[in-house]
Amino acid sequence: MKNISVGAMETKDTKVKKEKVPRQKMPEQNPQKRIHNFEEVPFGYSEETAMTEAKRCIQCKKPGCVGGCPVDVKIPEFIKEISEGRFIEAALKLKETNGLPAVCGRVCPQEDQCEKECILGKKGEPVAIGRLERFAADYERNSGKVSIPPAVKSNGKKVAIAGAGPSGLTIAGDLVKLGYEVTIFEALHKAGGVLVYGIPEFRLPKAIVEAEVQYLKKLGVKIETNFVIGRTKTIDELFAEGFQAVFIGVGAGAPVFMNIPGENLMGIYSANEYLTRSNLMKAYLFPEYDTPIVRGKKVAVVGGGNVAMDSVRTALRLGAEKAMIVYRRTEVEMPARKEEVHHAQEEGVEFLMLHNPVEYIGNEAGWVTGMKCIRMELGEPDASGRRSPVPIKGSEFVIDVDTVVVAVGTMANPIVPATTTGLETNKKGYILTKDESGRTSREGIYAGGDIVTGSATVILAMGAGRKAAQAIHEYLSRK
Amino acid sequence: MEGNLSLNKIIEKVNLSENVVRMVLEAPAIAQKRKAGQFIVLKINEKGERIPLTIVDSDAQKGTITIIFQIVGKTTAQLAGMKAGESLQDVQGPLGNPTEIEKYGRVVCVGGGVGVGVVYPLIVALKKAGNEVVSIIGSRTKDLLILEKEVGENSDRLVVTTDDGSYGVHGFVSNVLQEMIDKGEKIDRVFAIGPVPMMRVVCDVTKPHGIKTIVSLNSIMVDATGMCGACRVAVGGKTKFTCVDGPEFDGHEVDFKLLANRLRMYCDQEREAYEKHKCGCDGN
């Protein structure tokens, strides 16, 4: 590593023993204050802090971090640019392989990916790769110096993409840079998929998603919103209109309910609905915005994933006096990121572990008033390797609630498979692919993201989009 | 809006009654594809809500669709205040499953209030499929009756009712249907669309006689593509989504009480928004 001028935070001592510089914290909004607004929780690194953190990277010759990244971000290279104060260059380096760095820097589970493989993590704390990624991407966007690569001459080949979520946006960016004429068809009125309807403003400001979408449009990607593939037009019709390949990245797209008595009472939402009302429709700004949402005082969110955390933290911000996570296993098994759980705890969310709802109780008017729960204990490990929860007989009791959000997962939305001839799915309705390239049972049709894997992460969907882009390029180059 | 295929322009606007409006919209992609029984979701502007409305008619050549709506709250009031030439920000569709149109024999189509607009395209399609169509349409009072001429032109027989007796038969549409059944008239299928109480009563009338009765539900929706479950209803004891499993269901299996409840879920907020709109406090 080059010896370079240093920021105020670096001392002589740390030059000798670099591992002693602690992983730099990101300042955050005070929990008591932030539960009353929808503004982003972490503020991001300052230039100085970013450089200090970047210098912790020892620039491994064979970096493990890159192998941990589904889109192979050139991690040591971009961090080196930051450490030397070349922030714009760092952003450009990121964008070579990642079309959505400002998003990934915020919502990727780095602790399970790049940072998990960081050599510094073996003895101490890994380099804060995600925070640095966020810093570089934000720096570029805020500088107003977002450079648009020179337009690539069209090769005359048209590719259609169903769904403007993480996988669709990624593949669109990759293919347009290779000269394809790319059109994304999005069912909703706004592009972004889960980034706009699912992830709340306080975790991913929508202006960032909008900027990424605008960037893609400047690259030449066409986006048709309000266009439901399978309804407005079918994939077969798109082929007939001259599209030569289609990528399906429509997401899992259907909520799972538990099918217990009372689940259709008023005040009970799927997480998809609750979050879509708040995020996409901006119901938290009702009546300035027209879409309403129930502002519950006693809110229970069922589930232990990131979506559950997003829902319960939204409930707090909508004015809940009591916001609970009800989860059938223990905190150890919770699939949510530690950071999200930590943020929820800081904000005063109650965690009711080893509990499962079995019935909802309503009043005369049809509103939910109670959630009958049964206590659980952990038994033998199940297929996922986690100890499976077993109900304790006779332990039922009722919790007072006025709002419930069911966040126990999603399943495949059948619209696209049901309207596309010869497209094979598995018994759960997810589209079958032949390999990592996303090839389906139909020539020229590729698929990736949650509609193939079931609910997963933004970055895995982006990885699938990237691989399908390469596969479509190879396929259409042969044609 | 990212650059829609169509401009969603209002081509024509006609007031059918004091609070019911017919609008013709430019929506070529939807007009191409739409079948009887399907609906659209529209959003007027950036801050608007998404509301589902049945497609009453379409013209694939002109690239237009027709909607009919009743002014019940802020969004519909705002929509009614728009003029021909103006555009809606978002129109999505066609959504939902088309009506199962077959040659059933003699069908009775029952429409109440603004529901006459929703049942109208079914009447047209059923007639075209070779059915003998008996239409029973009604409203509270004469001035609120819509599409009498259009329905009449496409039906073999038309009976009009008003609750207050100001026009046609004094009484409810369900009374007329009951009389037909009591007279022993052969009915192969009933389609009933209108307010929830009307649909429930019609189903009560036909059920003892085993006459299959199809209803079209007007649940609250958000995405309308099966993603959110806002529109869930109970049909035959099972939860269904109106947007993707419907909007039409076997009326004898529908839990109307649940439907009526869930339609009232945002009553207070809707009133608040509408009041602010009426006094101009929302800036619109």
Short mmCIF file of N, CA and C in Angstrom, two decimals, chain A residues 26 40 43-47 50 73 78-79 81-82 86-108 110 128-147 204-205 207-212 215 462:
data_model
loop_
_atom_site.label_atom_id
_atom_site.label_comp_id
_atom_site.label_asym_id
_atom_site.label_seq_id
_atom_site.Cartn_x
_atom_site.Cartn_y
_atom_site.Cartn_z
N MET A 26 -20.78 4.41 11.29
CA MET A 26 -21.52 5.36 10.48
C MET A 26 -22.48 6.09 11.42
N GLU A 40 -33.83 8.63 6.25
CA GLU A 40 -32.88 7.52 6.34
C GLU A 40 -32.20 7.50 7.71
N PHE A 43 -26.39 8.18 8.35
CA PHE A 43 -26.08 9.38 7.57
C PHE A 43 -25.01 9.15 6.50
N GLY A 44 -24.29 8.05 6.61
CA GLY A 44 -23.21 7.81 5.65
C GLY A 44 -21.89 8.38 6.16
N TYR A 45 -20.80 7.92 5.57
CA TYR A 45 -19.47 8.38 5.97
C TYR A 45 -19.19 9.79 5.46
N SER A 46 -18.38 10.50 6.23
CA SER A 46 -17.78 11.73 5.71
C SER A 46 -16.58 11.31 4.85
N GLU A 47 -16.03 12.26 4.10
CA GLU A 47 -14.87 11.93 3.27
C GLU A 47 -13.72 11.41 4.13
N ALA A 50 -14.42 7.91 5.45
CA ALA A 50 -14.35 6.94 4.36
C ALA A 50 -12.90 6.62 4.04
N VAL A 73 -17.95 -7.38 -7.67
CA VAL A 73 -17.48 -6.00 -7.58
C VAL A 73 -15.97 -6.00 -7.33
N PHE A 78 -11.83 -0.47 -5.88
CA PHE A 78 -12.63 0.73 -5.59
C PHE A 78 -12.25 1.30 -4.22
N ILE A 79 -11.89 0.42 -3.30
CA ILE A 79 -11.50 0.90 -1.97
C ILE A 79 -10.18 1.67 -2.05
N GLU A 81 -9.18 3.46 -4.52
CA GLU A 81 -9.49 4.81 -5.03
C GLU A 81 -9.98 5.70 -3.88
N ILE A 82 -10.83 5.16 -3.03
CA ILE A 82 -11.33 5.96 -1.90
C ILE A 82 -10.19 6.33 -0.96
N ARG A 86 -9.84 9.58 -4.40
CA ARG A 86 -10.44 9.68 -5.74
C ARG A 86 -11.82 9.03 -5.72
N PHE A 87 -12.77 9.78 -5.20
CA PHE A 87 -14.09 9.21 -4.92
C PHE A 87 -14.89 8.93 -6.20
N ILE A 88 -14.80 9.84 -7.15
CA ILE A 88 -15.53 9.63 -8.41
C ILE A 88 -14.99 8.37 -9.11
N GLU A 89 -13.67 8.24 -9.10
CA GLU A 89 -13.06 7.07 -9.73
C GLU A 89 -13.51 5.79 -9.03
N ALA A 90 -13.67 5.90 -7.70
CA ALA A 90 -14.15 4.74 -6.94
C ALA A 90 -15.54 4.33 -7.42
N ALA A 91 -16.40 5.34 -7.64
CA ALA A 91 -17.76 5.05 -8.09
C ALA A 91 -17.74 4.42 -9.48
N LEU A 92 -16.86 4.93 -10.34
CA LEU A 92 -16.79 4.37 -11.69
C LEU A 92 -16.32 2.91 -11.65
N LYS A 93 -15.38 2.66 -10.76
CA LYS A 93 -14.88 1.29 -10.60
C LYS A 93 -16.03 0.37 -10.15
N LEU A 94 -16.81 0.84 -9.22
CA LEU A 94 -17.97 0.06 -8.74
C LEU A 94 -18.92 -0.24 -9.89
N LYS A 95 -19.17 0.80 -10.68
CA LYS A 95 -20.18 0.67 -11.74
C LYS A 95 -19.74 -0.24 -12.88
N GLU A 96 -18.44 -0.57 -12.91
CA GLU A 96 -18.01 -1.51 -13.95
C GLU A 96 -18.75 -2.84 -13.81
N THR A 97 -19.07 -3.20 -12.59
CA THR A 97 -19.73 -4.51 -12.41
C THR A 97 -21.06 -4.40 -11.66
N ASN A 98 -21.35 -3.24 -11.09
CA ASN A 98 -22.58 -3.13 -10.31
C ASN A 98 -23.36 -1.89 -10.74
N GLY A 99 -24.51 -2.11 -11.32
CA GLY A 99 -25.32 -1.01 -11.82
C GLY A 99 -26.01 -0.22 -10.72
N LEU A 100 -26.09 -0.79 -9.52
CA LEU A 100 -26.85 -0.14 -8.44
C LEU A 100 -26.05 -0.02 -7.14
N PRO A 101 -24.87 0.61 -7.20
CA PRO A 101 -24.03 0.60 -5.99
C PRO A 101 -24.64 1.34 -4.80
N ALA A 102 -25.37 2.42 -5.05
CA ALA A 102 -25.95 3.16 -3.91
C ALA A 102 -27.01 2.32 -3.22
N VAL A 103 -27.66 1.45 -4.00
CA VAL A 103 -28.66 0.55 -3.43
C VAL A 103 -27.97 -0.57 -2.66
N CYS A 104 -27.00 -1.21 -3.31
CA CYS A 104 -26.32 -2.36 -2.68
C CYS A 104 -25.58 -1.95 -1.43
N GLY A 105 -25.00 -0.75 -1.45
CA GLY A 105 -24.28 -0.28 -0.28
C GLY A 105 -25.20 -0.17 0.93
N ARG A 106 -26.49 -0.10 0.67
CA ARG A 106 -27.46 0.03 1.75
C ARG A 106 -28.15 -1.27 2.12
N VAL A 107 -28.52 -2.05 1.12
CA VAL A 107 -29.39 -3.19 1.45
C VAL A 107 -28.75 -4.57 1.30
N CYS A 108 -27.51 -4.63 0.81
CA CYS A 108 -26.87 -5.95 0.71
C CYS A 108 -26.57 -6.50 2.09
N GLN A 110 -23.94 -7.59 3.55
CA GLN A 110 -22.48 -7.72 3.38
C GLN A 110 -21.87 -8.70 4.38
N ALA A 128 -15.40 -2.22 6.26
CA ALA A 128 -16.81 -1.89 6.05
C ALA A 128 -17.06 -1.65 4.56
N ILE A 129 -17.06 -2.73 3.80
CA ILE A 129 -17.14 -2.63 2.33
C ILE A 129 -18.46 -1.98 1.90
N GLY A 130 -19.53 -2.40 2.57
CA GLY A 130 -20.84 -1.85 2.19
C GLY A 130 -20.92 -0.35 2.43
N ARG A 131 -20.40 0.10 3.55
CA ARG A 131 -20.46 1.53 3.86
C ARG A 131 -19.60 2.33 2.87
N LEU A 132 -18.49 1.73 2.47
CA LEU A 132 -17.63 2.41 1.51
C LEU A 132 -18.29 2.46 0.13
N GLU A 133 -18.96 1.39 -0.22
CA GLU A 133 -19.67 1.35 -1.49
C GLU A 133 -20.74 2.46 -1.52
N ARG A 134 -21.48 2.53 -0.43
CA ARG A 134 -22.51 3.54 -0.30
C ARG A 134 -21.91 4.94 -0.41
N PHE A 135 -20.78 5.14 0.28
CA PHE A 135 -20.14 6.45 0.27
C PHE A 135 -19.76 6.86 -1.15
N ALA A 136 -19.10 5.97 -1.88
CA ALA A 136 -18.62 6.32 -3.22
C ALA A 136 -19.80 6.63 -4.15
N ALA A 137 -20.83 5.77 -4.07
CA ALA A 137 -21.99 5.97 -4.96
C ALA A 137 -22.71 7.27 -4.62
N ASP A 138 -22.85 7.55 -3.33
CA ASP A 138 -23.52 8.79 -2.92
C ASP A 138 -22.71 10.01 -3.33
N TYR A 139 -21.39 9.89 -3.18
CA TYR A 139 -20.51 11.01 -3.51
C TYR A 139 -20.69 11.39 -4.98
N GLU A 140 -20.69 10.35 -5.82
CA GLU A 140 -20.83 10.61 -7.25
C GLU A 140 -22.19 11.26 -7.56
N ARG A 141 -23.25 10.69 -6.98
CA ARG A 141 -24.59 11.19 -7.27
C ARG A 141 -24.75 12.63 -6.78
N ASN A 142 -24.26 12.89 -5.56
CA ASN A 142 -24.40 14.22 -4.98
C ASN A 142 -23.52 15.26 -5.67
N SER A 143 -22.45 14.78 -6.31
CA SER A 143 -21.53 15.71 -6.98
C SER A 143 -22.16 16.25 -8.26
N GLY A 144 -23.19 15.56 -8.73
CA GLY A 144 -23.80 15.97 -10.00
C GLY A 144 -22.92 15.61 -11.19
N LYS A 145 -21.85 14.86 -10.93
CA LYS A 145 -20.92 14.53 -12.02
C LYS A 145 -21.08 13.06 -12.44
N VAL A 146 -22.33 12.62 -12.51
CA VAL A 146 -22.54 11.24 -12.93
C VAL A 146 -22.30 11.18 -14.43
N SER A 147 -21.26 10.46 -14.81
CA SER A 147 -20.92 10.42 -16.23
C SER A 147 -21.72 9.34 -16.94
N LEU A 204 -33.90 2.91 2.38
CA LEU A 204 -33.44 3.17 1.01
C LEU A 204 -34.26 4.33 0.43
N PRO A 205 -33.71 5.54 0.49
CA PRO A 205 -34.46 6.69 -0.03
C PRO A 205 -34.83 6.49 -1.50
N ALA A 207 -35.37 8.55 -3.78
CA ALA A 207 -34.66 9.43 -4.72
C ALA A 207 -33.45 8.70 -5.31
N ILE A 208 -32.87 7.80 -4.52
CA ILE A 208 -31.71 7.05 -5.00
C ILE A 208 -32.13 6.07 -6.10
N VAL A 209 -33.23 5.39 -5.86
CA VAL A 209 -33.73 4.45 -6.87
C VAL A 209 -34.08 5.21 -8.15
N GLU A 210 -34.73 6.34 -7.96
CA GLU A 210 -35.12 7.17 -9.11
C GLU A 210 -33.89 7.59 -9.92
N ALA A 211 -32.82 7.96 -9.21
CA ALA A 211 -31.59 8.37 -9.91
C ALA A 211 -31.02 7.20 -10.71
N GLU A 212 -31.07 6.00 -10.14
CA GLU A 212 -30.54 4.83 -10.86
C GLU A 212 -31.39 4.53 -12.09
N TYR A 215 -30.61 7.02 -14.75
CA TYR A 215 -29.30 6.70 -15.34
C TYR A 215 -29.48 5.67 -16.45
N MET A 462 -29.76 -9.37 -8.68
CA MET A 462 -28.88 -8.64 -9.59
C MET A 462 -27.87 -9.58 -10.22
#
